[in-house]
Structures are given as C-alpha cells and as structure tokens.
PDB file of C-alpha atoms in Angstrom:
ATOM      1  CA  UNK R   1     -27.899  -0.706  38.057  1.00 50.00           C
ATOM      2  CA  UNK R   2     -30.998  -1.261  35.766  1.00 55.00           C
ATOM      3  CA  UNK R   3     -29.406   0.934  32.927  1.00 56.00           C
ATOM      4  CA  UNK R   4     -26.405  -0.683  33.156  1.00 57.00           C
ATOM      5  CA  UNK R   5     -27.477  -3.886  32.639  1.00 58.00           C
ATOM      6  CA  UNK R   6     -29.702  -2.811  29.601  1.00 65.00           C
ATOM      7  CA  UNK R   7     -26.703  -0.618  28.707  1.00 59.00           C
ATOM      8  CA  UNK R   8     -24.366  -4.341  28.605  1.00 64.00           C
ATOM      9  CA  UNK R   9     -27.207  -6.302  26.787  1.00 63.00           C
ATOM     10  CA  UNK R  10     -27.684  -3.400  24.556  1.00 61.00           C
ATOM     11  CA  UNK R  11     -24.120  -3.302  23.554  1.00 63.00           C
ATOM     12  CA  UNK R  12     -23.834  -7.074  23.504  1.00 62.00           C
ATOM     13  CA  UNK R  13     -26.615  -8.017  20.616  1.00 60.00           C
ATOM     14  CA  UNK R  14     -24.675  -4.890  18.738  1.00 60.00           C
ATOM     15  CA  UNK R  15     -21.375  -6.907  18.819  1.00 64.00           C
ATOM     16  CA  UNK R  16     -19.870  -9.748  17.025  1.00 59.00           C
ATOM     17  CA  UNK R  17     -19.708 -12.981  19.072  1.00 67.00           C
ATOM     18  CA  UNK R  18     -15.570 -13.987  17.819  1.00 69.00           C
ATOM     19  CA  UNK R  19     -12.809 -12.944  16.352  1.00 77.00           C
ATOM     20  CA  UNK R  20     -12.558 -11.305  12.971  1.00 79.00           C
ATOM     21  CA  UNK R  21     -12.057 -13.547   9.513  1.00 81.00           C
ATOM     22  CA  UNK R  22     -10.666 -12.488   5.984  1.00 83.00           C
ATOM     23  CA  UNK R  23     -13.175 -14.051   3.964  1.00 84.00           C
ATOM     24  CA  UNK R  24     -11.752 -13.576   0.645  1.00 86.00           C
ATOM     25  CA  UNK R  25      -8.592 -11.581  -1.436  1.00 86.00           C
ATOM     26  CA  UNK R  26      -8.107  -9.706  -4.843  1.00 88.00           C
ATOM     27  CA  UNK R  27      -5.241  -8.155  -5.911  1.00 86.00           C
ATOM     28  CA  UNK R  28      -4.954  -6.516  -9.372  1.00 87.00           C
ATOM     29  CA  UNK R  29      -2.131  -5.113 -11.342  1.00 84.00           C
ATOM     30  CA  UNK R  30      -1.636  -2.531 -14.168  1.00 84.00           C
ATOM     31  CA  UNK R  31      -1.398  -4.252 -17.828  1.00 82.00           C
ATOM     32  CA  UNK R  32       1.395  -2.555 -18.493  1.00 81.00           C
ATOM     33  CA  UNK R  33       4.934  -4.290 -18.127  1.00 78.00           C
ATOM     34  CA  UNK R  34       8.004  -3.172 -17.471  1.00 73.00           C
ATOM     35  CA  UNK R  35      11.214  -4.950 -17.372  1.00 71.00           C
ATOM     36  CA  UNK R  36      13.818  -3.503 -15.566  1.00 63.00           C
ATOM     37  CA  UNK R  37      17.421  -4.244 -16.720  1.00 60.00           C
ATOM     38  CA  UNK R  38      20.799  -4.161 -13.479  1.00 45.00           C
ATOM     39  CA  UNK R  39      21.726  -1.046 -15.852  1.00 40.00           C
ATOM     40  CA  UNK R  40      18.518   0.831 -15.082  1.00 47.00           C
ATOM     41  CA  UNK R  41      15.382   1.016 -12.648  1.00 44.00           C
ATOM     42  CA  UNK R  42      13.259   2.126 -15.493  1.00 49.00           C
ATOM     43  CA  UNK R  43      14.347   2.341 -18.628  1.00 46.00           C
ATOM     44  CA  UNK R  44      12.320   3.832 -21.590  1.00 46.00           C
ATOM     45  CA  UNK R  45      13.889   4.242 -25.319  1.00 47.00           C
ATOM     46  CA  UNK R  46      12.027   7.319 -27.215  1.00 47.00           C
ATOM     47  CA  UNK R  47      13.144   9.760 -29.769  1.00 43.00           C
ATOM     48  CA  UNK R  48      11.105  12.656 -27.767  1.00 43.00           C
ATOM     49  CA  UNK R  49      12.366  11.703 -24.330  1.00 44.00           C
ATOM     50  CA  UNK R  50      14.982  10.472 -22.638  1.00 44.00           C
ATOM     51  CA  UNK R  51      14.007   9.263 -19.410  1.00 43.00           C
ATOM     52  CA  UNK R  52      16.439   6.676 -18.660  1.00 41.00           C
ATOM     53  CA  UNK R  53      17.620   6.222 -15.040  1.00 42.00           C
ATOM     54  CA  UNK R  54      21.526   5.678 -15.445  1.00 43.00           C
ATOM     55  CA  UNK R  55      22.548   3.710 -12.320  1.00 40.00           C
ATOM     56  CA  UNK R  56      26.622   3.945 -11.911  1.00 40.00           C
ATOM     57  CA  UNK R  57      29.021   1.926  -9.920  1.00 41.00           C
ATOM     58  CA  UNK R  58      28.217   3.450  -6.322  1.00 44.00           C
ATOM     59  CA  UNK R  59      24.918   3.482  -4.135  1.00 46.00           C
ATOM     60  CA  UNK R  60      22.524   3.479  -7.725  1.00 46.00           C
ATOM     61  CA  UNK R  61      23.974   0.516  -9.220  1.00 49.00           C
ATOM     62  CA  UNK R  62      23.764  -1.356  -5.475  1.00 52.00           C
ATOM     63  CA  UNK R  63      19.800  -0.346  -5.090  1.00 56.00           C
ATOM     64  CA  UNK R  64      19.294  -1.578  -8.663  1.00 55.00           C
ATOM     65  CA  UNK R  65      21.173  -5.023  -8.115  1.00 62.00           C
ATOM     66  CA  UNK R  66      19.396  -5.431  -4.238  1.00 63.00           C
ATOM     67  CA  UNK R  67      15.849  -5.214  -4.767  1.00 63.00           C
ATOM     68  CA  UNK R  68      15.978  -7.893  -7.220  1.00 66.00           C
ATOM     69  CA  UNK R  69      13.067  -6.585  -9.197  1.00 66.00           C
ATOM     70  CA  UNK R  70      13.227  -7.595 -12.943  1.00 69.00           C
ATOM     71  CA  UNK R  71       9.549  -7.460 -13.886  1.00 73.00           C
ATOM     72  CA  UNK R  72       7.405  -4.230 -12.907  1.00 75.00           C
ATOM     73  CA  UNK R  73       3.913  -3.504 -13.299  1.00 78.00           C
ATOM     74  CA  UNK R  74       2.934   0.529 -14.360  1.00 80.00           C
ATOM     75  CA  UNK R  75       0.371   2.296 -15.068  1.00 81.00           C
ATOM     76  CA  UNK R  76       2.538   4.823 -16.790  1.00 80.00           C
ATOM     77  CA  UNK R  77       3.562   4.254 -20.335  1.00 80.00           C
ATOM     78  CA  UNK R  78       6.490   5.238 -22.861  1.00 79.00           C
ATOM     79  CA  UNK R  79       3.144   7.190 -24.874  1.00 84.00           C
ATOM     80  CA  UNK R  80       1.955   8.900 -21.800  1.00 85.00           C
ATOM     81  CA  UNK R  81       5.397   9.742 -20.782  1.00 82.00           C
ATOM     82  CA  UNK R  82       5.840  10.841 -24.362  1.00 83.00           C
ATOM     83  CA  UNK R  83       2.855  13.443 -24.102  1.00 87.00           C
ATOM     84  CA  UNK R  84       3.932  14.688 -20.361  1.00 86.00           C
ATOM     85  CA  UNK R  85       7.669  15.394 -20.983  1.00 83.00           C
ATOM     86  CA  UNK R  86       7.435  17.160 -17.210  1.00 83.00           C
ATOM     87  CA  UNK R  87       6.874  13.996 -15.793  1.00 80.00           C
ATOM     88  CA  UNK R  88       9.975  12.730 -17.495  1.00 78.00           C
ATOM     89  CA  UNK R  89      12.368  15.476 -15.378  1.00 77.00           C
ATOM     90  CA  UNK R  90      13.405  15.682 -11.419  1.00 77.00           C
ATOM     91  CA  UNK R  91      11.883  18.407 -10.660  1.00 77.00           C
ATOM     92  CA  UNK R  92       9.589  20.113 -13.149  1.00 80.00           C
ATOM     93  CA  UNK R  93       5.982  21.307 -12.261  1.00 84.00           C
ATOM     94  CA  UNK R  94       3.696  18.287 -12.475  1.00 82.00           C
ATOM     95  CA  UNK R  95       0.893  17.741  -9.856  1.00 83.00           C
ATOM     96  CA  UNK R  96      -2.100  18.329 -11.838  1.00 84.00           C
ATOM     97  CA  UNK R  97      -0.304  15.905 -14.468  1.00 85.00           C
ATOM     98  CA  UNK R  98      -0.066  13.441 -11.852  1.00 85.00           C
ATOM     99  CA  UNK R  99      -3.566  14.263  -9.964  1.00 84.00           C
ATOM    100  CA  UNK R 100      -5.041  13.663 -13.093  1.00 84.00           C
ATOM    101  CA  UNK R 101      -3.955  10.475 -13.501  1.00 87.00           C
ATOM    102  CA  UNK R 102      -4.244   9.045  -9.962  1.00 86.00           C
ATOM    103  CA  UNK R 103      -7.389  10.511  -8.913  1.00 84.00           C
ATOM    104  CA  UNK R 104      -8.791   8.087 -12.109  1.00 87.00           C
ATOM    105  CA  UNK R 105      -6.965   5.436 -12.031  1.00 89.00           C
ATOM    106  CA  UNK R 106      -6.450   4.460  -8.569  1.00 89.00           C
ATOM    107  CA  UNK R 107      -9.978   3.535  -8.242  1.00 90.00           C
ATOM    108  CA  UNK R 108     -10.666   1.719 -11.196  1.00 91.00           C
ATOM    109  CA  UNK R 109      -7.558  -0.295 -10.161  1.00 90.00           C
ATOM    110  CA  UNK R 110      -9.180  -0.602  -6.739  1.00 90.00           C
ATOM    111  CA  UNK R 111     -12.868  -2.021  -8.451  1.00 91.00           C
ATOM    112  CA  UNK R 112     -10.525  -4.819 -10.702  1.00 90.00           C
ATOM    113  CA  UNK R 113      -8.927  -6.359  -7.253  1.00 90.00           C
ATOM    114  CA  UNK R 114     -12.442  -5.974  -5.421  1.00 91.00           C
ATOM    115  CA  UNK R 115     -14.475  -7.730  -7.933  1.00 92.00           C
ATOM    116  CA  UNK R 116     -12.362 -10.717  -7.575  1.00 90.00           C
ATOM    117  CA  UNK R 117     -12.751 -10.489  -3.972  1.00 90.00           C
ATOM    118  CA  UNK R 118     -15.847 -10.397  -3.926  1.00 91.00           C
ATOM    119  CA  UNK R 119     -16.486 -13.162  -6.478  1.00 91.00           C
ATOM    120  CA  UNK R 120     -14.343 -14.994  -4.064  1.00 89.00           C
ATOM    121  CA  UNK R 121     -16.258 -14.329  -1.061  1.00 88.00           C
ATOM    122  CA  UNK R 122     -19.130 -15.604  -3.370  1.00 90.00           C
ATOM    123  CA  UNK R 123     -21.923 -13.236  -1.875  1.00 89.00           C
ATOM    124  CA  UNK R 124     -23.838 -10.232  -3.207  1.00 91.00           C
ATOM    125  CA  UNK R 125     -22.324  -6.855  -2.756  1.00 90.00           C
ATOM    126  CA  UNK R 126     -25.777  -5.401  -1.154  1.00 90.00           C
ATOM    127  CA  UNK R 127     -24.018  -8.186   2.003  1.00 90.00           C
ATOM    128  CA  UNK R 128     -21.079  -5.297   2.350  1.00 91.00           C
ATOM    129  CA  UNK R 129     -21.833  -2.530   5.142  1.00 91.00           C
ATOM    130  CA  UNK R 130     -18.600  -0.626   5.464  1.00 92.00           C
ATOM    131  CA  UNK R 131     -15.766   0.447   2.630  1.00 94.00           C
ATOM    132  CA  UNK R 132     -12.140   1.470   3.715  1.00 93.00           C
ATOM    133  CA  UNK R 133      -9.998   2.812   0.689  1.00 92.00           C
ATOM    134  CA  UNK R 134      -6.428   3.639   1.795  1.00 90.00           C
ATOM    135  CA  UNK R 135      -3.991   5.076  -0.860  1.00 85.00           C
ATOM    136  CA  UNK R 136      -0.698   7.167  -0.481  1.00 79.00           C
ATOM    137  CA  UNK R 137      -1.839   9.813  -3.416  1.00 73.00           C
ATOM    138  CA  UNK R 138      -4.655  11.301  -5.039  1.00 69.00           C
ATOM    139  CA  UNK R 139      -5.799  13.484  -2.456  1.00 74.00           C
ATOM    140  CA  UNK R 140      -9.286  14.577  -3.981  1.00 76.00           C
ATOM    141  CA  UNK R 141     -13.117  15.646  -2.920  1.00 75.00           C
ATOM    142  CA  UNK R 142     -15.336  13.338  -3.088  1.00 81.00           C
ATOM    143  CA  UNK R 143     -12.168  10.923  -2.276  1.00 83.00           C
ATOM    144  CA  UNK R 144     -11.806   7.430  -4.081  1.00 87.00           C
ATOM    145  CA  UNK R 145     -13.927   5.903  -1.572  1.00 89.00           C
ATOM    146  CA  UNK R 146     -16.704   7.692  -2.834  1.00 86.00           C
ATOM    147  CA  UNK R 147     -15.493   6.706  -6.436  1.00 88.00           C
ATOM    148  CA  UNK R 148     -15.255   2.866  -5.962  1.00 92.00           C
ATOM    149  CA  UNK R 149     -18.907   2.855  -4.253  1.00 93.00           C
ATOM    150  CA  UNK R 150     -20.310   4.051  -7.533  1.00 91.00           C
ATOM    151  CA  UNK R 151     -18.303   1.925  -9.715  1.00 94.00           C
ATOM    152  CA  UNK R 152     -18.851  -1.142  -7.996  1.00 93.00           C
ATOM    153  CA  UNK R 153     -22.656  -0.124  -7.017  1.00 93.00           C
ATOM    154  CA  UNK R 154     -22.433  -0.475  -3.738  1.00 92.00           C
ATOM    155  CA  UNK R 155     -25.268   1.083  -1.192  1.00 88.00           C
ATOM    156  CA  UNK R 156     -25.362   4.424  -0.825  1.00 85.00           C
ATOM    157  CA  UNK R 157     -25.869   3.337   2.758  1.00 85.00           C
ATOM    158  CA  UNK R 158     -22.421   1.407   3.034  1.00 91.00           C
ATOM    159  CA  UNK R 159     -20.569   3.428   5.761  1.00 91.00           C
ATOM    160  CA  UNK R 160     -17.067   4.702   4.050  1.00 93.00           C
ATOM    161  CA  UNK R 161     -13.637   5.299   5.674  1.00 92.00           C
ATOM    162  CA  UNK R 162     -11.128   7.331   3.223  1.00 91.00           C
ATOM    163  CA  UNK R 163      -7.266   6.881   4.678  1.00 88.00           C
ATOM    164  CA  UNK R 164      -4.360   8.696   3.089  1.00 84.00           C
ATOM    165  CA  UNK R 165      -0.692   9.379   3.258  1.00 77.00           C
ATOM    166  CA  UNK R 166      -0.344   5.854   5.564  1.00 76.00           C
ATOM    167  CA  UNK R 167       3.419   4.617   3.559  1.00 70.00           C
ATOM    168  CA  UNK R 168       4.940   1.312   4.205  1.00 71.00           C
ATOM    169  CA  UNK R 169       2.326  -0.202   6.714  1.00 74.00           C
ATOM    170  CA  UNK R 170      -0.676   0.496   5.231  1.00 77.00           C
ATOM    171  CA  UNK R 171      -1.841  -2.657   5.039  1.00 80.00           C
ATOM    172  CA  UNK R 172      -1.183  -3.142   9.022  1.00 81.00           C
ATOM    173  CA  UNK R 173      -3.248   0.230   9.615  1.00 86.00           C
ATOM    174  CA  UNK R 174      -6.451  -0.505   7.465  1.00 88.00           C
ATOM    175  CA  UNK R 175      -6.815  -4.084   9.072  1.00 87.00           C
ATOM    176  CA  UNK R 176      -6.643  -3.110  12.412  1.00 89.00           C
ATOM    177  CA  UNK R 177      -9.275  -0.603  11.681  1.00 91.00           C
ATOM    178  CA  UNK R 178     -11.194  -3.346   9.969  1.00 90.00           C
ATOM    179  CA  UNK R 179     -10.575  -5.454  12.779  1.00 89.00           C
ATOM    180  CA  UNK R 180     -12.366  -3.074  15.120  1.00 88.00           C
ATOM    181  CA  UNK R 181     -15.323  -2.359  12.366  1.00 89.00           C
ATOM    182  CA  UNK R 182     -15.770  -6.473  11.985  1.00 86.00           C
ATOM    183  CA  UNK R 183     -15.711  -6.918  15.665  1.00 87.00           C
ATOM    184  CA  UNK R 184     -17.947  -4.184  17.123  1.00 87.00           C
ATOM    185  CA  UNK R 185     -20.378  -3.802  14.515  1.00 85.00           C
ATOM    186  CA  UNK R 186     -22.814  -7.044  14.765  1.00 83.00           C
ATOM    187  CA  UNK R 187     -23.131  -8.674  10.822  1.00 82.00           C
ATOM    188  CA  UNK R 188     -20.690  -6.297   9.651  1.00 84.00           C
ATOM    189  CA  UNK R 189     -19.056  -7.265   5.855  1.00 88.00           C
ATOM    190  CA  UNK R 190     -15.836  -4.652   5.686  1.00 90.00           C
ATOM    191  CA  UNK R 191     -14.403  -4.244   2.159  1.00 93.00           C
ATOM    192  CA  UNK R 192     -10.619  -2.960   2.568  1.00 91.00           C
ATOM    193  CA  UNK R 193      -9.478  -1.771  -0.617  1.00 91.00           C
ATOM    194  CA  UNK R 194      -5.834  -0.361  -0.581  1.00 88.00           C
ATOM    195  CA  UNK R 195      -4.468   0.793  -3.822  1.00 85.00           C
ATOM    196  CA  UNK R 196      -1.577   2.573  -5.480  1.00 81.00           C
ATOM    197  CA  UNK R 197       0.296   3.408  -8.856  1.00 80.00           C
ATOM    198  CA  UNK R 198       3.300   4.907  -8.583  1.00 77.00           C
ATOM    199  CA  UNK R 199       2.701   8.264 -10.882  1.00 80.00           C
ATOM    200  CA  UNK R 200       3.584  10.519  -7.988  1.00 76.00           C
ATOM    201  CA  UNK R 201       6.726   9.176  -7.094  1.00 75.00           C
ATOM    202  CA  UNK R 202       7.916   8.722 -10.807  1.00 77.00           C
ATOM    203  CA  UNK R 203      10.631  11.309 -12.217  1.00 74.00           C
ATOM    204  CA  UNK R 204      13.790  10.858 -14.132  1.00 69.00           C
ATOM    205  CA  UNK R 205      17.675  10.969 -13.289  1.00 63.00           C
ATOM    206  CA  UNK R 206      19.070  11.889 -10.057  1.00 65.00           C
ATOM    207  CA  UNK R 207      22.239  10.851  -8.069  1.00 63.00           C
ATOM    208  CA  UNK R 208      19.664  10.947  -4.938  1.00 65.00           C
ATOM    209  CA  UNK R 209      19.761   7.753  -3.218  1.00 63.00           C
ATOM    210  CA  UNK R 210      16.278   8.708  -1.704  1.00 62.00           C
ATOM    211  CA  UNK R 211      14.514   9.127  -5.386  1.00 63.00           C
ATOM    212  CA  UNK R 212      15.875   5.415  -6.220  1.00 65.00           C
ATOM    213  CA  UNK R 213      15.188   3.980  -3.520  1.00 64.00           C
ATOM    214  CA  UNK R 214      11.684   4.921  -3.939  1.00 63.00           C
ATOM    215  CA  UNK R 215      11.524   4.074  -7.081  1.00 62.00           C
ATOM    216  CA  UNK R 216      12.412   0.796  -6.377  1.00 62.00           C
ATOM    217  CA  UNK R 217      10.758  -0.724  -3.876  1.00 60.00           C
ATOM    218  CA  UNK R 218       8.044   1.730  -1.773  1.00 54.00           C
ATOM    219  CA  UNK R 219       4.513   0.877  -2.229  1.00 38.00           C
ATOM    220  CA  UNK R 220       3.765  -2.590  -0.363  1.00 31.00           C
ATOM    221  CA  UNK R 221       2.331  -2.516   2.615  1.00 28.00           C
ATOM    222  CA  UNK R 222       3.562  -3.918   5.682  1.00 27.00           C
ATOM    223  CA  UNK R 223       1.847  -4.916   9.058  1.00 25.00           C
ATOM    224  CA  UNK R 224       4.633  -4.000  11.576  1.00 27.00           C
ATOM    225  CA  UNK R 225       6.755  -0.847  12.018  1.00 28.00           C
ATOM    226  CA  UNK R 226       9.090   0.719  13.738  1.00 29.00           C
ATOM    227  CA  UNK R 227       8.634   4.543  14.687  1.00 35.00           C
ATOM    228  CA  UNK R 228      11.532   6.262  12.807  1.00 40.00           C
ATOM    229  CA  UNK R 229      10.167  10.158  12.678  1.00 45.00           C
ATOM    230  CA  UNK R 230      12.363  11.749  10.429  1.00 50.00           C
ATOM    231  CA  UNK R 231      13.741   8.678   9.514  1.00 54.00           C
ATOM    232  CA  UNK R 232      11.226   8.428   6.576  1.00 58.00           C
ATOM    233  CA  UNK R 233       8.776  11.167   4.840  1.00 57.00           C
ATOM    234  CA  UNK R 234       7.591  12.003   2.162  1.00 59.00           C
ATOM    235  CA  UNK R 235       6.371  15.253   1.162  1.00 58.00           C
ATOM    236  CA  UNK R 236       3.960  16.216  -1.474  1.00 57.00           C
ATOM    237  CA  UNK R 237       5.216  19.204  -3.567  1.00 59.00           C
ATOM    238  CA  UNK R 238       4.560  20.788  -7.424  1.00 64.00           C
ATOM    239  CA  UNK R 239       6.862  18.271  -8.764  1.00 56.00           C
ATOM    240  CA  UNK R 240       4.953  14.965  -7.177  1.00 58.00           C
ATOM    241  CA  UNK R 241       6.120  13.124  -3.964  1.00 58.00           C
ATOM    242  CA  UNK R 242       9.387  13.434  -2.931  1.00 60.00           C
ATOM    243  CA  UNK R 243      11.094  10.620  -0.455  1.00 56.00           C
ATOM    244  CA  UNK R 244      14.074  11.419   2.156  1.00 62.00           C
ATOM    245  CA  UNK R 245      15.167   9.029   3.421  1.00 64.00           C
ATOM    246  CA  UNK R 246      17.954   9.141   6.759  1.00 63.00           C
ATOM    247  CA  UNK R 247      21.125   6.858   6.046  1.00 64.00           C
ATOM    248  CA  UNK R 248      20.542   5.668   9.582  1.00 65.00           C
ATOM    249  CA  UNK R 249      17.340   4.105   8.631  1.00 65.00           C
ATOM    250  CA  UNK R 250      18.830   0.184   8.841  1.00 68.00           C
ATOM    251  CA  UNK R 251      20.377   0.968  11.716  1.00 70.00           C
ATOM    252  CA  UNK R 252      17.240   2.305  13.552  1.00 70.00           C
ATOM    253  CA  UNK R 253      15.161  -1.044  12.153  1.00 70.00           C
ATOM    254  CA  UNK R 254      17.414  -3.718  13.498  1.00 71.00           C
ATOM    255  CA  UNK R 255      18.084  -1.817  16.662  1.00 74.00           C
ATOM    256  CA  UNK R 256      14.477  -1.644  17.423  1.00 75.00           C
ATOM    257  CA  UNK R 257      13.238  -4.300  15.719  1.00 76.00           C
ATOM    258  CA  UNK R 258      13.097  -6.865  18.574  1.00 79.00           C
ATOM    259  CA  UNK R 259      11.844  -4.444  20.801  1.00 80.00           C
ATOM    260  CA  UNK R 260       8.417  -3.326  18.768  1.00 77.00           C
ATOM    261  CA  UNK R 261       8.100  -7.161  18.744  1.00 79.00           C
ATOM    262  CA  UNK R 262       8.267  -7.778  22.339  1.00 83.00           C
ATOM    263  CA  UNK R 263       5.920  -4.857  23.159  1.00 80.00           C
ATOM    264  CA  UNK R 264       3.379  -6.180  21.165  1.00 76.00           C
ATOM    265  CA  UNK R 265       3.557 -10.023  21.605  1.00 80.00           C
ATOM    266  CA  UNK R 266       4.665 -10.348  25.100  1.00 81.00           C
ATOM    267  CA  UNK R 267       0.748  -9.743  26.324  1.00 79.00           C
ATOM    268  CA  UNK R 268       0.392 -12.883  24.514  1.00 78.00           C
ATOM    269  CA  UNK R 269       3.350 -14.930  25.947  1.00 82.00           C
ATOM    270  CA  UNK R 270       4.755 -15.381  22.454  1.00 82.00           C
ATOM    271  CA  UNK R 271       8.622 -15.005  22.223  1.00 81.00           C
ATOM    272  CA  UNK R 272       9.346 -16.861  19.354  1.00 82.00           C
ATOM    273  CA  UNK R 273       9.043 -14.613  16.589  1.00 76.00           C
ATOM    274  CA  UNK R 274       9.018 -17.657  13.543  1.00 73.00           C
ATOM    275  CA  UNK R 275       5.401 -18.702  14.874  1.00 74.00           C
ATOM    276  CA  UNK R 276       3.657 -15.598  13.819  1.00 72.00           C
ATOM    277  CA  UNK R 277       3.138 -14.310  10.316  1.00 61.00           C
ATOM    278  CA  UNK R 278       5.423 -11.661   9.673  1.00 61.00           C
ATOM    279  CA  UNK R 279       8.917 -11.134   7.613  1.00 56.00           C
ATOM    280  CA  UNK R 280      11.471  -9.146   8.114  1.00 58.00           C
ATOM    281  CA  UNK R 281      14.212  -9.500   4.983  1.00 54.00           C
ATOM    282  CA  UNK R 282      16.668  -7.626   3.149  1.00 51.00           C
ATOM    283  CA  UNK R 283      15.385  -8.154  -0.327  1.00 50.00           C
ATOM    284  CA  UNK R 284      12.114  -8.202  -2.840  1.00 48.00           C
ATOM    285  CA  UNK R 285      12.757 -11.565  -4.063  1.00 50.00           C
ATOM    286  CA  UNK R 286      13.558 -13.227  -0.712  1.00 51.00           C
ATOM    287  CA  UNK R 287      10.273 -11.692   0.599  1.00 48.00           C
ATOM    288  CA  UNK R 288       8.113 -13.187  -1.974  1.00 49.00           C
ATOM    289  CA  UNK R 289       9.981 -16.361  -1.979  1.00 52.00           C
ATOM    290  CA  UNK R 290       9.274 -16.859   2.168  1.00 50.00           C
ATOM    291  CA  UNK R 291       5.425 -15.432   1.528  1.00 49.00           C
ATOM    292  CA  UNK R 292       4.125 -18.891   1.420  1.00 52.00           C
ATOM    293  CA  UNK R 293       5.899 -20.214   4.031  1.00 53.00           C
ATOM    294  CA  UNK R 294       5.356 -17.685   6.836  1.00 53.00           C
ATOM    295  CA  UNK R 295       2.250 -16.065   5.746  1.00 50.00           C
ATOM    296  CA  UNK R 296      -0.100 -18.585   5.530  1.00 51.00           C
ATOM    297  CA  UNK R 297      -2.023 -17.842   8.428  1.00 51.00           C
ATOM    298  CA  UNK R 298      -2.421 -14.159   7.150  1.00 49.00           C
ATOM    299  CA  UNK R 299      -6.786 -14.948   6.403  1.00 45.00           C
ATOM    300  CA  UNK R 300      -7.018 -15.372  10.163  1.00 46.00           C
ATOM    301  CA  UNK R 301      -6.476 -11.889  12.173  1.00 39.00           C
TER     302      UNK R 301
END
C-alpha cells in the first residue's frame, strides 16, 4: 500500500495540473510564387523545358477549376526546374534530385515558421524541452529533427520526436502526441514543427487523375479522418511520390463521416457537430474562407 501511495504522489508532482494550451503559432511559406491559371495547375514557360500541365475538358480541367487555387507558394523554380529536366517528366529517375532538395530545405523552412513562434510565445528557447518535426518526405539520418535543433540552437538535451509519411492529418497526429507530452511531462514546452514542400510529388503531364489531384491540393494537414486503407497511398519510388487515389474515395468520406464523429464526441455528449472546431468542405477557398469562423477555438486543445 506504502509504494503505491509514493508510486501516486510520485507520478503526480511529474504531471501537469490542466489541460494542454497552444501558446503561440508560425507558419512560413516559400518566396517563390506561383500563379496558377484554370488552363493549367502549374504552368512554367522555358525554352529548355516544357513542363506545362495541359488540363482538357474532362476530370483535369474539373480538378483545376474545384480547388480554387490561383496563388501557390514553391520552393521549386522555373531555374531549378531548368537544371533538373528529370524532374520536369512523369516518370524519370529523380529521388536523389528530390532528396537533395528536401532533406535541406524542409528544415530551414521549419526554423522560419518556428522563430516566429517562438517570438510569439515571447520566451527563451533554453524554456523548450521536447521537439516534434513531422514531414511527408525527406526520409534522412540524422532526420530534420536533428537539423532544426542545430539551426535554431536548441539544447542538446531537448527530447526529439521525428514523424514521417503521416498525409492529410498530420497536423491531428502531432498534436495529440503533443497533447500527451504537455500533459504528462510536468513544465513541459513542446515545439511541433510540421513542414513540407512539395518537390516529391512534383512531375509533369499525365492524364492521371491521381497525379493532379495531388498536385493540387495534398499537403495541409487535417485533425480528423476517416480510415480509407487503400483508399489513399502514396508510395515512394525512383521517380518521387506517387498518389493513387480510389474513385470511391467521396463516397467512403461522407458515408463515414458522421460516424468517426459520433465515436469520438459522443463520450463527451456533444452531437452537434457546428460547436466544435472542425470543417469538412468541398473546396480550398471555402475552407479558408470558414477558417475564422469555425476555428477559432483551435489555441485551446
């Protein structure tokens, strides 16, 4: 009985005493622009490469005109893509072209958005005692986790959690796991860093709904999903990351859609799903256009 009590008091000085808080966010974009015309997804005019995405009259032209997406931020530019011609094709040979880039760039990318964060948060970065760094690319040893601790000089001590491959809801996995860092770990500051640039993904024409698609709109993070094995994947090969997508996919969201929702709210004896922060829509533009409205609890977890 003795141990156990020392065992509860023990475990109850190493614990937070409430819930966890977002103190502070950064985000941080790519300087290069790119503005996508209802003709194209990304359109580049170069002597040395053509690398324009036709979109015709059937399923291209309708994923070009949906995701409402006239202004894109890249990494990638017409003199890089100029130099790497074998990024420019479907299918040519070019991981290490790609690697290259990402395993670089993601986590310099990853120090801009955290810097503001931090000067947000308004505290000294010795204050942070656990990093997690979750990106869909750039699989590497030592990973960007590593990388980001040195550029921003953070503690050697600073306990580090690398997370790859996680797709669409991303951003749901890495604060859940912050959740549980913040909330069992007494005086615990978690930096969550997620990053991408989409160099892997990037490749020129193709009828394939699946390659467009991607192109278009993957890369945002989401807090909810549905479990659709086979549904979604992506698959890293030679030629970068290749998406397949099942033509069922809508169909399998908005069948199961309420159901994920009642599974995880009706603990809580919430049933009406406008109360909590989360969107479900059809479109880029509507998304960002409801953002303030519905996600302005998001600091609170």
């Amino acid at each position: 009985m003795t141990s156990s009590i020392k065992f509860a008091v023990i475990r109850k000085v190493q614990r937070a005493q409430g819930p966890a808080t977002i103190f502070a966010v950064g985000t941080a974009t790519p300087s290069n622009i790119v503005f996508i015309k209802q003709s194209t997804l990304i359109t580049f005019e170069s002597p040395k490469v053509n690398i324009w995405l036709k979109l015709k009259k059937n399923s291209s032209a309708y994923v070009g005109e949906k995701t409402m997406v006239r202004k894109r931020y890249m990494h990638l530019t017409e003199g890089f893509l100029n130099e790497n011609p074998n990024m420019c094709a479907y299918k040519a040979p070019s991981l290490d072209t790609r690697q290259d880039v990402v395993i670089v760039e993601v986590p310099k990318l990853g120090k801009e958005a955290a810097n503001k964060a931090i000067k947000e948060w308004g505290y000294p970065k010795s204050k942070i005692t656990h990093l997690i760094f979750c990106m869909a690319a750039g699989i590497d040893m030592p990973g960007a986790d590593y990388q980001l601790t040195k550029l921003l000089g953070l503690n050697p001590s600073v306990k580090r959690y690398m997370i790859y491959q996680q797709g669409c809801f991303a951003g749901g996995t890495v604060l859940r796991l912050a959740k549980d860092l913040a909330e069992n770990n007494n005086g615990a500051r978690v930096l969550v860093v997620c990053c991408e640039i989409a160099v892997l993904n990037f490749r020129g024409p193709s009828e394939k709904v699946d390659s467009l698609i991607g192109q278009a709109i993957f890369g945002d993070g989401a807090g909810t999903h549905v479990d659709s094995e086979g549904a979604v994947e992506g698959h890293l090969k030679e030629v970068g990351l290749m998406f397949h997508l099942n033509r069922r996919l809508p169909s399998l969201i908005s069948e199961n859609l309420e159901k994920a929702l009642t599974h995880a709210f009706s603990p809580l004896s919430i049933t009406d799903w406008n109360s909590i922060f989360w969107i479900s829509t059809q479109s880029v533009q509507q998304y960002l256009m409801m953002w303030n409205l519905s996600l302005v609890s998001i600091r609170k977890i």
